[in-house]
Structure formats: structure tokens, C-alpha cells
Short mmCIF file of C-alpha atoms in Angstrom, two decimals:
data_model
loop_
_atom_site.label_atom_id
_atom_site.label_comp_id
_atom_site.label_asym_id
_atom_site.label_seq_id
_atom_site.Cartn_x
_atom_site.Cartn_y
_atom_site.Cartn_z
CA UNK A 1 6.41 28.03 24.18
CA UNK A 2 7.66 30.83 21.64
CA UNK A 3 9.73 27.78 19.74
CA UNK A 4 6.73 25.82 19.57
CA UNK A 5 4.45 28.80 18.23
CA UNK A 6 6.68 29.99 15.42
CA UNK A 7 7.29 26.27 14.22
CA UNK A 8 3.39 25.76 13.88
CA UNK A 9 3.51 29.07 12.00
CA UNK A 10 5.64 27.75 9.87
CA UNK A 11 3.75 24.36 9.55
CA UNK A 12 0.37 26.30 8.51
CA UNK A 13 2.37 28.20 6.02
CA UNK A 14 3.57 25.05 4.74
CA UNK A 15 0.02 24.03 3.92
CA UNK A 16 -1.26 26.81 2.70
CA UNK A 17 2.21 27.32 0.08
CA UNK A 18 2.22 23.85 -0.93
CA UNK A 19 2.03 23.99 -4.34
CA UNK A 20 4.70 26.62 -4.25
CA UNK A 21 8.48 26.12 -4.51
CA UNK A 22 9.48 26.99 -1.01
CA UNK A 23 13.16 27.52 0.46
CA UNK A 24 13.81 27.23 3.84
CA UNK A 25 15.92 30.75 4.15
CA UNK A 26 12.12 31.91 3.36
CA UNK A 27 10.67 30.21 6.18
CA UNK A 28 13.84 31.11 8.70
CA UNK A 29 13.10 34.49 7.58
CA UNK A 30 9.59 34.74 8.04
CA UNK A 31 10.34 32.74 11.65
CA UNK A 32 12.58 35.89 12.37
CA UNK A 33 15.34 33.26 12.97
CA UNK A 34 19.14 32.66 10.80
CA UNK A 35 18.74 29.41 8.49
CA UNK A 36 20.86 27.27 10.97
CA UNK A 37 19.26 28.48 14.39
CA UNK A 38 15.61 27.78 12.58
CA UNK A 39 16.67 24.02 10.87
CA UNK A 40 17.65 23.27 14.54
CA UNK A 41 15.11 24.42 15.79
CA UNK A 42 12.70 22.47 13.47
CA UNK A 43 14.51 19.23 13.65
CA UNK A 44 14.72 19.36 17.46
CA UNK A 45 10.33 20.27 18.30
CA UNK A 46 9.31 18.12 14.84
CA UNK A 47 12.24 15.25 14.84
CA UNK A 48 12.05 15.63 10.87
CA UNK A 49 14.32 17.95 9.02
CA UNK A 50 12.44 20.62 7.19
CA UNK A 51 12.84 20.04 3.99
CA UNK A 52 12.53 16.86 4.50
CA UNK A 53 9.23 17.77 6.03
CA UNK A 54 8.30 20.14 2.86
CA UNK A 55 8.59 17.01 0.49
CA UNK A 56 6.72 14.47 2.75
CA UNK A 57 3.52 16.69 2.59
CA UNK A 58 3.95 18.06 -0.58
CA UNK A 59 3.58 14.30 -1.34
CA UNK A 60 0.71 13.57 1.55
CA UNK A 61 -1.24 16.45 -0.75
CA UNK A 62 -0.20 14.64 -4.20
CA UNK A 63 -1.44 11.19 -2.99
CA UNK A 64 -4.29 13.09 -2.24
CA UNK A 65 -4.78 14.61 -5.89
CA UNK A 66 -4.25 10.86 -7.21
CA UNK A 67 -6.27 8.79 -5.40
CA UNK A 68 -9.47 11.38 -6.61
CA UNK A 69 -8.49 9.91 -10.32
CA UNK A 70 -6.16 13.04 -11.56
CA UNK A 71 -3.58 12.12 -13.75
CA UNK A 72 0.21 11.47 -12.27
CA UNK A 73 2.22 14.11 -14.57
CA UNK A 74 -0.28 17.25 -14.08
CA UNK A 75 0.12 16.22 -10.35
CA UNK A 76 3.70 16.10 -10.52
CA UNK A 77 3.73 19.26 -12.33
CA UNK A 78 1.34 21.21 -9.43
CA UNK A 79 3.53 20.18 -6.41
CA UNK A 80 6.87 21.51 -8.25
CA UNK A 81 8.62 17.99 -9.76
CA UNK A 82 9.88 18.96 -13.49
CA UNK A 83 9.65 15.19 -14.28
CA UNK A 84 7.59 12.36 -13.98
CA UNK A 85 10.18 9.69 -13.32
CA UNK A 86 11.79 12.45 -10.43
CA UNK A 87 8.02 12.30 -8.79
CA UNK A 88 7.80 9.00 -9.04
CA UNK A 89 10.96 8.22 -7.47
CA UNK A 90 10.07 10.64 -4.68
CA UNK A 91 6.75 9.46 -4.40
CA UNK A 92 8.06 5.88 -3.45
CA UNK A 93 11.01 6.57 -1.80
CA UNK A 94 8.46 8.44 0.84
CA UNK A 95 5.52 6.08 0.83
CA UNK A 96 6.97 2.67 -0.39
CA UNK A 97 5.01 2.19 -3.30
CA UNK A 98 4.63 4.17 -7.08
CA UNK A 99 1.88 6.86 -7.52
CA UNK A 100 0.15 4.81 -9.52
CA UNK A 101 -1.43 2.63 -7.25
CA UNK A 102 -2.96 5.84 -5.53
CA UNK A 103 -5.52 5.43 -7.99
CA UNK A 104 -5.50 1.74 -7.99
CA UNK A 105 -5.67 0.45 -4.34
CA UNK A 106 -7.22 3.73 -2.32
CA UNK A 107 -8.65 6.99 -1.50
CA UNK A 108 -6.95 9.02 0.37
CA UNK A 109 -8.76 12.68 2.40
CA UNK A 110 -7.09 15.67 2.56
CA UNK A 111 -3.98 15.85 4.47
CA UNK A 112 -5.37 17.28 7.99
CA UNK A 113 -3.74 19.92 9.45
CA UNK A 114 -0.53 19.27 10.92
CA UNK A 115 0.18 20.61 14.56
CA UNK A 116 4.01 20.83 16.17
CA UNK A 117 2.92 17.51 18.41
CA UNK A 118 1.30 15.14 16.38
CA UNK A 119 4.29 15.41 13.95
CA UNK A 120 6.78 14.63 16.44
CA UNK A 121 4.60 11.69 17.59
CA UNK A 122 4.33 10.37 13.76
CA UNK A 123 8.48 9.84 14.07
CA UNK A 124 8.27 7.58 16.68
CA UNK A 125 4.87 5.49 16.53
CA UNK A 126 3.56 2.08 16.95
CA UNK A 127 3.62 0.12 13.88
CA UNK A 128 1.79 -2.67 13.55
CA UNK A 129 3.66 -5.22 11.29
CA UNK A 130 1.53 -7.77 9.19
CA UNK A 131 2.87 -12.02 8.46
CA UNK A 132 6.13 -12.11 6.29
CA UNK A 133 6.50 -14.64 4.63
CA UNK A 134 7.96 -16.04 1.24
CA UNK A 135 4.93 -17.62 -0.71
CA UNK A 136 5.23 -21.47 -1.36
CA UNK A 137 5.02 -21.05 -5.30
CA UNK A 138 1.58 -22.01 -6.68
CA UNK A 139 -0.04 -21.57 -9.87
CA UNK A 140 -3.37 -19.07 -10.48
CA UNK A 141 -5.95 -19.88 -13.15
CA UNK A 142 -9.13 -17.62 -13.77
CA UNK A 143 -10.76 -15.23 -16.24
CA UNK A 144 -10.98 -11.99 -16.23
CA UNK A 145 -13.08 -9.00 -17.84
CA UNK A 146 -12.67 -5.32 -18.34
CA UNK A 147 -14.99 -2.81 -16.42
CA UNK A 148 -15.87 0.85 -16.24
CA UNK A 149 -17.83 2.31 -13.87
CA UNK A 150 -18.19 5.89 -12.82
CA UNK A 151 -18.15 5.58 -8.99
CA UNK A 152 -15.06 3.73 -8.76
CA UNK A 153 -11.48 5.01 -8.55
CA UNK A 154 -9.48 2.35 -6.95
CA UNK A 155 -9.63 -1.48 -6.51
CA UNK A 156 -10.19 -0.95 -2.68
CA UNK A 157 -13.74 0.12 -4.21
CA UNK A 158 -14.10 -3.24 -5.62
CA UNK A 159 -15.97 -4.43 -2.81
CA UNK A 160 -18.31 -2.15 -2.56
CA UNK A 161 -19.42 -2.60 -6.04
CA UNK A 162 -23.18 -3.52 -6.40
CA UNK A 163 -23.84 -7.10 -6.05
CA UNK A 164 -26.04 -7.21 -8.98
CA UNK A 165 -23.74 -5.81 -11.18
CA UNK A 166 -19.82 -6.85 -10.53
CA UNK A 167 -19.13 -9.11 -7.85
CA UNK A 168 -22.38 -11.30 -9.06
CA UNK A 169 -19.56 -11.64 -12.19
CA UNK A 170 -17.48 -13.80 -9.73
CA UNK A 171 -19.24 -16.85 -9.92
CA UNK A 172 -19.64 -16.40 -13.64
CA UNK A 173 -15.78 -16.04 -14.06
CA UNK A 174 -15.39 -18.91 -11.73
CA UNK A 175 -18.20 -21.35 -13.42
CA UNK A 176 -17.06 -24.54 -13.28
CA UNK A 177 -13.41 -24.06 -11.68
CA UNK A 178 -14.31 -26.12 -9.21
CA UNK A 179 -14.49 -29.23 -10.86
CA UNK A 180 -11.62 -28.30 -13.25
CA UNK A 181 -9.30 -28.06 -10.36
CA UNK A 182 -11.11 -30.73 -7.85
CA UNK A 183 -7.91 -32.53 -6.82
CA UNK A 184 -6.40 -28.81 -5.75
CA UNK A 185 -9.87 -27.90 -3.71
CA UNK A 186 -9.66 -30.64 -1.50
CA UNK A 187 -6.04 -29.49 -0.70
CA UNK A 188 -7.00 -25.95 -0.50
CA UNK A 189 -9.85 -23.76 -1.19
CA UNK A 190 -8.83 -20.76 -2.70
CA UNK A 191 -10.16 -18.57 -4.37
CA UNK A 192 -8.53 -15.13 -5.77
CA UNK A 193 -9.32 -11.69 -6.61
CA UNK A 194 -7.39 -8.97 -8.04
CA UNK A 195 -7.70 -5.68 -10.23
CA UNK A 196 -4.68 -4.25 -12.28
CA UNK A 197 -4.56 -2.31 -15.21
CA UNK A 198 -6.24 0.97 -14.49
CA UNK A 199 -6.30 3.12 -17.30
CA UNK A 200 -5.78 7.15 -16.10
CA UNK A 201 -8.13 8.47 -18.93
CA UNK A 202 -11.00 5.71 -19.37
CA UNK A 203 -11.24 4.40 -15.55
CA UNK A 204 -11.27 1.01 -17.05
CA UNK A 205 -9.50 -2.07 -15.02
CA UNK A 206 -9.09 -5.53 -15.13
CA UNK A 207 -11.10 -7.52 -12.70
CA UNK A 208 -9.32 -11.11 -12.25
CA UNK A 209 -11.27 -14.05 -10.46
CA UNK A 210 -9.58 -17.55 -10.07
CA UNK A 211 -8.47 -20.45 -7.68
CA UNK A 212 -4.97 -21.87 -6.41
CA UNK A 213 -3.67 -24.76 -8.33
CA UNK A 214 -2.11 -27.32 -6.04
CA UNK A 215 -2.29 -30.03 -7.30
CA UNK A 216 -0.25 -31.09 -10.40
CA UNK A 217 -2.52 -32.83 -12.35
CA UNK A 218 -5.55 -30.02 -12.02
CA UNK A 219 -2.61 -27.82 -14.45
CA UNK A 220 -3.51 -29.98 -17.51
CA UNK A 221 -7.16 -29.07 -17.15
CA UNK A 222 -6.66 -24.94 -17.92
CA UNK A 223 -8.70 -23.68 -20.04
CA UNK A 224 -7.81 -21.77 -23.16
CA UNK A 225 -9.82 -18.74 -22.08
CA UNK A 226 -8.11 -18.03 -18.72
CA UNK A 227 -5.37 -16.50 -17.48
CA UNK A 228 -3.00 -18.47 -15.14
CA UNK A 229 0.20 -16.88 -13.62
CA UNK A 230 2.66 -18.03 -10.45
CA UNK A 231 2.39 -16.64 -7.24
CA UNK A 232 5.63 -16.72 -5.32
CA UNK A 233 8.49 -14.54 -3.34
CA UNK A 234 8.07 -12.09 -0.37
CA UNK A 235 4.42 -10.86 0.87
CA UNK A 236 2.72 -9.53 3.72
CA UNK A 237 -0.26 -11.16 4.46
CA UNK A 238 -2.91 -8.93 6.28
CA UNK A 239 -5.93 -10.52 8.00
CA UNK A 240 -9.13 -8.50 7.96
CA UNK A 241 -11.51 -8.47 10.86
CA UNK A 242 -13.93 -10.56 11.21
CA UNK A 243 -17.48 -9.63 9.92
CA UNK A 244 -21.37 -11.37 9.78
CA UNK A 245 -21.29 -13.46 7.02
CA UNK A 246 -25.12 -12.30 5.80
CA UNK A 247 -23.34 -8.32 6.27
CA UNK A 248 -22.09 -7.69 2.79
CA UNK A 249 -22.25 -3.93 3.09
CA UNK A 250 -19.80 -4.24 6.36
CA UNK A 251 -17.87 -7.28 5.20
CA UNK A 252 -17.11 -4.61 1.90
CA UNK A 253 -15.47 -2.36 4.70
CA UNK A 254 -13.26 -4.07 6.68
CA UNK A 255 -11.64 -4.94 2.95
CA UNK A 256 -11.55 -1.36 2.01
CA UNK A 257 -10.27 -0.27 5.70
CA UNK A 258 -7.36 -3.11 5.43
CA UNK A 259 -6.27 -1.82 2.16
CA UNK A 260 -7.12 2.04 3.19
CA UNK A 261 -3.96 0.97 6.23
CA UNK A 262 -1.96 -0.74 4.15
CA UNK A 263 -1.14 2.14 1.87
CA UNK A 264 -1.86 4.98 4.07
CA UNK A 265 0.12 3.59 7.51
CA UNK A 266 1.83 -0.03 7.17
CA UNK A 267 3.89 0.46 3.54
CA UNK A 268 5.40 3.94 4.44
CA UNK A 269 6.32 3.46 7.70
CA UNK A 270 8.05 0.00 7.10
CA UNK A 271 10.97 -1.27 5.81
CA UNK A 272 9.49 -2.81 3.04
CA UNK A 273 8.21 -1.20 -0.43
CA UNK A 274 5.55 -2.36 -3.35
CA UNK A 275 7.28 -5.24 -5.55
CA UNK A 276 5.26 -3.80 -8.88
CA UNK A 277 7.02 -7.32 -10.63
CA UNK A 278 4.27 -8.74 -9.03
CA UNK A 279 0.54 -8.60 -8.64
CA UNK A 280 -1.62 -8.16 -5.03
CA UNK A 281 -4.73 -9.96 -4.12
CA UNK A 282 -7.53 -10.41 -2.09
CA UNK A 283 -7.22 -14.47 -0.67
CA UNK A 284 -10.22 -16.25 0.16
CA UNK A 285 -10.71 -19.60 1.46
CA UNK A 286 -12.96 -21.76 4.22
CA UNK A 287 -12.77 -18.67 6.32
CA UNK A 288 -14.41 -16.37 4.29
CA UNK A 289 -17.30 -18.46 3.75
CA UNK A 290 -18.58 -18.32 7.36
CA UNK A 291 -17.68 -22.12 8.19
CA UNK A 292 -15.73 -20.93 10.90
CA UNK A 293 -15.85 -18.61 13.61
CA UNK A 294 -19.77 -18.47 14.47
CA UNK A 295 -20.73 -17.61 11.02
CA UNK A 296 -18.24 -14.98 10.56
CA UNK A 297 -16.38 -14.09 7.69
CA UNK A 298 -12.40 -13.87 7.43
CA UNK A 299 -10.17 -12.34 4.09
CA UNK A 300 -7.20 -11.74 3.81
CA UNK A 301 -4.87 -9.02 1.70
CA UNK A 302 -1.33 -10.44 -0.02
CA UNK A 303 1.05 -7.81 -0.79
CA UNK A 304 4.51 -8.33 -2.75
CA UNK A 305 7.31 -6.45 -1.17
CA UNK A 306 10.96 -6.26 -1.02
CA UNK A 307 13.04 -4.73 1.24
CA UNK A 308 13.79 -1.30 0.81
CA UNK A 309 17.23 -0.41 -0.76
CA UNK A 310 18.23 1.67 2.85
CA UNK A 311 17.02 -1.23 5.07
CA UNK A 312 18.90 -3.82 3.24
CA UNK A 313 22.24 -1.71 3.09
CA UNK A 314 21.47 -1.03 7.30
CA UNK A 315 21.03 -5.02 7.25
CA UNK A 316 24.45 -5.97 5.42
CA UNK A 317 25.94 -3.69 7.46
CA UNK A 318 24.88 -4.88 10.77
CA UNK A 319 25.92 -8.62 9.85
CA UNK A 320 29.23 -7.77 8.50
CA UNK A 321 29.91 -6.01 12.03
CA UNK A 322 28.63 -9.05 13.79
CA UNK A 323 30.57 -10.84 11.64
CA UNK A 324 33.64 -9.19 12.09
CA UNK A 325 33.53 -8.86 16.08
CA UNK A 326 33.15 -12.79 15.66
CA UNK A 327 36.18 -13.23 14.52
CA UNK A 328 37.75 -11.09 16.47
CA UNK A 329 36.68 -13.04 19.24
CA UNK A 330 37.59 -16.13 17.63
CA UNK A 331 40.91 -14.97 17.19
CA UNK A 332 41.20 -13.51 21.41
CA UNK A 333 40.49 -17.12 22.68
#
């Protein structure tokens, strides 16, 4: 019981020095413990090492900081990074994807406070894992337009955008895909949304509306005015519960919850990170139009990844010592 109390001591100090550069012969010290007895003694109640530990939520606070709209370098500066590419590369290494989509994809409360138990159970949770799959390359053709408003901070707020004044822009943007692309919607109805281009200073983004192409004669009718791009290589596809078609205000929510996990639980506790060579997007087809499923409505979140540079060396390394105890079994019969 003392163990436990003097490591939650040292997790509330934690908190409230974590804009601080703090050494962990300062924390063994105010434990009352030598450096070595008090890193076991961390590692062994929290199952993280504690510096390890000091970084993470460092980080958990900086996420935080971004995802209210403050800018990445005087974030990086407050939690004690000298550089912006160093936080950056810490930022992802921890979470799986760069600081900048903090701003981008969600909002993310205050780091709670974190108790001796709840960390140890964080090391060794349930994770549920999304579909993996490598996209069947298709082309994208839509417009797009620039926006600015002042109660938005990430695309996850997209959604919740008055109907009246964004997301009525959808069927303007889309005006007349339909029959552009006609051979391709009777393949597939698609349609796609995504946001990129955030500026830090203005709050500005791109808002992108457009359908799948599938269909190789629907690629000679695209417009000048649009934008068209491919979509291919490793995603993970995330389904969003299903919601009353007529409910806009909760069907907004389950998007913003999906993408809310996606950052905040699925990405950093994977073995996958954010592929930023490629774009994510909200998918919507028959599903999300209430034709199936009692008038219900169904869409679904498609994130690039790749695997992360530690999982794919584990990986290698696992097959070559498959490999080799194959042929030394080959070589025993």
C-alpha cells in the first residue's frame, strides 16, 4: 500500500510539473527512494517506465493544447521540445499520427487525472481493431471550396456544421455528378467527403465533395473545375453506428465520436500510424441514405496507414525465425 501511495504522489506531481523539465533523480528523491529502487518500483505498479511515462503525458497535455487551435511550435516550446521536427517526431512516435491533425480531425479534453490503476490497466487493454484492407484503386472527382468559420477547429466538426450554411454546399459541389459519372453510379454509389488544408493562423480548410469513378468511360467526362485524385494502398475502414435517418443532429455524432476514437484510442494503441501521403475521408453510399436497415443511416471513416517502423521490424523478424526453424527441419528429416 505504501508503494502504491508514493507512486500516485509522484503521478499528481507529474501533472501538476508538466510543463517543467523533470528528471527522474527529482522524483526518486522526492519519493524518498535511490533512482534504481524508485524506476523499479514505477515500472513494476504502472507497467510503463517513467520517463517513458513523463513524455506520454507531456504529449496527452500537448494534444490537448492543439486540438483547442494553438499553434504546434509555441506548444512544442511549453512542454520542453527545443524543436519542432523533435516534437513532431515524438508526437507520432507516441500517438501514430503528426500534431497537425490534432487540429484537423479532433478535440481532445484535458488529460484526466491519472491514478496508479487505471495506468496499469491502459498497458494491457482491449483494442478494438477496425477492416484492413488495401483499397482497390479508384479515381475521385469533385469540387471543393475554402471555408472559415469561428466555431470550428477540426474536420470532426464538419458534421456538425449548420445545414443551412455548409453541408447544404454538398449538393451544390456535387450538382450534376451524377449524370457525369452515371455508368460508375450504377456500379457504386459513392459519394466522398474530406477536409485538408487547415491553416494554423486563419482557421481556413478545404472542404472536398465528390463521387468514386468506376467506370472507365465516366473519366473522360471530368470537368475542368474539379479536383480528381486516386484512392489506393492500406486503410482502415471504420463503420459508424447506425443512426435515424431524419436525426441529423445525432447522425453528426456518431461521425464525430468515430473520429473522436480513432485518434484518441485506435491509432495510438495499434500497430499502425497516419500515412500523411495520403488523404482520409468520410465514405458514403446506399447505406447512408436510409435504404437499408429500417431507415437508418450507415458512414463509414477511411484512414491511410502503414505499419509502424517497430511493428514491421518485430514482423521481419518473426518470419525470418519461422523461416529459419523451417529449414532446419527440412534439413532433420
Amino acid at each position: 500500500m505504501e508503494y502504491i501511495t508514493v507512486i500516485q504522489s509522484v503521478l499528481d506531481e507529474i501533472d501538476r510539473r508538466i510543463t517543467e523539465k523533470i528528471k527522474v533523480d527529482e522524483l526518486a528523491r522526492a519519493a524518498n527512494y535511490s533512482t534504481y529502487h524508485f524506476c523499479r518500483v514505477f515500472l513494476a505498479l504502472t507497467g510503463t517506465p517513467v520517463m517513458n511515462y513523463v513524455t506520454r503525458r507531456k504529449l496527452e497535455y500537448a494534444q490537448h493544447d492543439l486540438s483547442r487551435g494553438k499553434r504546434i511550435i509555441e506548444v512544442a516550446m511549453d512542454y520542453g521540445f527545443d524543436t519542432h521536427a523533435g516534437f513532431a517526431k515524438a508526437f507520432k512516435k507516441c500517438f501514430g499520427f503528426p500534431p497537425s491533425l490534432c487540429r484537423l480531425r479532433f478535440k481532445n479534453e484535458l488529460p484526466q487525472r491519472m491514478t496508479v490503476n487505471n495506468l496499469k490497466l491502459r498497458h494491457g487493454g482491449f483494442i478494438m481493431t477496425p477492416y484492413i484492407t488495401v483499397a482497390t484503386p479508384f479515381i475521385v472527382a469533385g469540387r471543393t471550396n475554402r471555408h472559415k468559420m469561428p466555431n470550428v477547429r477540426t474536420t470532426a466538426d464538419i458534421p456538425a456544421f449548420d445545414f443551412d450554411e455548409v453541408r447544404s454546399g454538398v449538393h451544390d459541389l456535387l450538382d450534376g455528378t451524377s449524370k457525369l459519372f452515371s455508368k460508375s453510379d450504377a456500379i457504386k454509389h459513392c459519394e466522398i467527403e474530406m477536409c485538408y488544408d487547415v491553416d494554423e493562423d486563419s482557421g481556413e480548410f478545404t472542404y472536398f465533395a465528390g463521387r468514386g469513378i468506376f467506370h472507365a468511360d465516366d473519366l473522360e467526362n471530368i470537368l475542368p473545375d474539379m479536383e480528381s485524385f486516386e484512392v489506393s494502398g492500406l486503410y482502415a475502414i471504420f463503420t459508424t453506428p447506425l443512426s435515424p435517418f431524419e436525426q441529423r443532429e445525432q447522425s453528426a455524432k456518431t461521425i464525430r465520436d468515430t473520429w473522436q476514437y480513432i485518434f484518441a484510442e485506435w491509432l495510438p494503441n495499434s500497430e499502425f500510424e497516419y500515412d500523411e501521403t495520403r488523404r482520409d475521408f468520410e465514405f458514403h453510399d446506399n447505406k447512408c441514405h436510409g435504404w437499408y436497415f429500417d431507415c437508418k443511416k450507415q458512414s463509414e471513416i477511411h484512414i491511410p496507414i502503414r505499419q509502424c517502423e517497430d511493428a514491421r521490424i518485430q514482423s521481419q523478424n518473426k518470419m525470418k525465425t519461422l523461416w529459419e526453424e523451417e529449414m532446419k527441419r527440412r534439413e532433420g528429416i
